[in-house]
Amino acid sequence: MKIEITDQMTLSEIQNEFHELFPFLKIEFYSKPHQTHEPSSKSSMLKPSTLVKDCRTIHNDGNIFIHGGLTVERLEHIFQECYGLSVQVFRKSGSVWIETTVTDDWTLNKQNEEAESFFKASDELNESERNILGN
């Protein structure tokens, strides 16, 4: 998948394109960069309506080519080094989103598959509970 990065787009446009490819993952943007395997401060999270031009430190237009074989660490590095955008990848875990700090070395496919299998197991458990209760 190719995501075009321009100053005129909003962060939500990038987030939506990423989420289409990886439905159990999301990316959030921050005003400050973070190190590998470190979390980002919630207070520095940017609103999805923010324009790219208002939050990046490198004003290059271009494309990010995202595929399942990229690691979280590499994706975050590309956003930071090429476009001056600080991002953090999150994985769906039940009804919450968790930062992937401990698993930054996993590929995007592995992150997404892990979250999907957790979702399916949780869904099957809920179905079993409904059957036991006779609903």
XYZ file of C-alpha atoms in Angstrom:
135
model
C 0.000 0.000 0.000
C 1.194 3.472 -0.818
C 0.250 6.376 1.446
C 0.935 9.815 0.042
C 2.200 12.376 2.552
C 1.550 16.069 1.852
C 1.321 19.158 4.036
C -2.342 19.694 3.100
C -3.688 16.376 4.377
C -4.936 15.662 7.880
C -3.521 13.055 10.202
C -6.850 11.213 10.073
C -6.428 10.655 6.330
C -3.171 8.810 6.978
C -4.707 6.929 9.917
C -7.693 5.788 7.856
C -5.558 4.487 4.990
C -3.350 2.561 7.421
C -6.357 1.135 9.285
C -7.892 -0.113 6.012
C -4.844 -2.299 5.429
C -4.489 -3.408 9.063
C -7.963 -3.384 10.679
C -6.673 -4.491 14.099
C -3.958 -1.824 14.218
C -3.935 1.951 14.303
C -1.354 4.699 14.301
C -1.392 7.774 16.478
C 0.663 10.912 15.933
C 2.591 12.771 18.624
C 4.254 16.149 18.966
C 7.399 14.530 20.386
C 9.391 11.525 19.125
C 9.981 8.411 21.218
C 12.684 5.767 21.307
C 12.229 2.151 20.218
C 10.415 0.074 22.867
C 9.346 3.258 24.705
C 5.793 4.561 25.040
C 4.670 8.007 23.954
C 3.163 10.489 26.363
C -0.602 10.724 26.000
C -0.336 14.469 26.587
C 1.673 14.819 23.357
C -0.898 12.935 21.214
C -2.125 15.055 18.310
C -5.743 15.398 17.221
C -6.662 13.516 14.025
C -7.945 16.780 12.501
C -4.435 18.299 12.655
C -2.924 19.175 9.286
C 0.344 17.409 8.505
C 2.045 20.776 7.855
C 1.291 21.871 11.424
C 3.019 18.989 13.181
C 5.951 17.762 11.161
C 9.563 18.841 11.258
C 10.568 17.713 7.743
C 8.394 19.102 4.953
C 9.015 16.564 2.190
C 6.084 15.406 0.120
C 6.294 11.770 -0.869
C 4.971 8.270 -0.426
C 5.328 5.675 2.280
C 5.072 2.131 0.988
C 3.558 0.021 3.744
C 3.439 -3.761 3.661
C 2.916 -6.486 6.213
C 6.598 -7.409 6.339
C 7.609 -4.042 7.802
C 8.354 -4.066 11.503
C 6.675 -1.537 13.762
C 10.092 -0.092 14.551
C 10.902 0.406 10.854
C 7.541 2.012 10.066
C 7.875 4.453 12.953
C 11.440 5.222 11.848
C 10.346 5.958 8.249
C 7.665 8.392 9.406
C 10.171 10.159 11.683
C 13.238 10.237 9.438
C 11.575 10.931 6.082
C 8.668 13.164 7.081
C 9.370 14.431 10.600
C 6.237 12.752 11.949
C 6.280 10.997 15.315
C 3.988 7.971 15.271
C 3.178 5.074 17.543
C 1.492 1.856 16.410
C -1.306 0.444 18.584
C -2.796 -3.061 18.521
C -6.396 -3.898 19.408
C -6.619 -6.110 22.494
C -10.209 -6.867 23.358
C -11.931 -3.523 23.761
C -8.753 -1.483 24.310
C -5.848 -0.302 22.180
C -2.353 -1.030 23.480
C 0.925 0.515 22.382
C 3.168 -2.020 20.707
C 6.281 -0.859 22.560
C 7.330 -4.316 23.769
C 6.760 -5.824 20.322
C 8.264 -3.089 18.114
C 10.349 -5.793 16.424
C 7.228 -7.662 15.219
C 6.015 -7.165 11.653
C 2.775 -5.346 10.980
C 1.265 -8.629 9.764
C 2.209 -10.393 13.004
C 0.773 -7.542 15.086
C -2.469 -7.579 13.113
C -2.769 -11.390 13.194
C -2.154 -11.468 16.954
C -4.905 -8.919 17.518
C -7.274 -10.706 15.148
C -6.758 -14.072 16.865
C -7.384 -12.445 20.258
C -10.579 -10.915 18.859
C -11.771 -14.256 17.435
C -10.991 -16.113 20.679
C -12.864 -13.471 22.652
C -15.795 -13.636 20.230
C -15.910 -17.459 20.488
C -15.845 -17.231 24.276
C -18.766 -14.799 24.221
C -20.679 -17.154 21.903
C -20.038 -20.072 24.296
C -21.309 -18.009 27.226
C -24.487 -17.148 25.302
C -25.040 -20.840 24.492
C -24.555 -21.852 28.132
C -27.015 -19.204 29.263
C -29.506 -20.318 26.622
C -29.676 -16.985 24.824
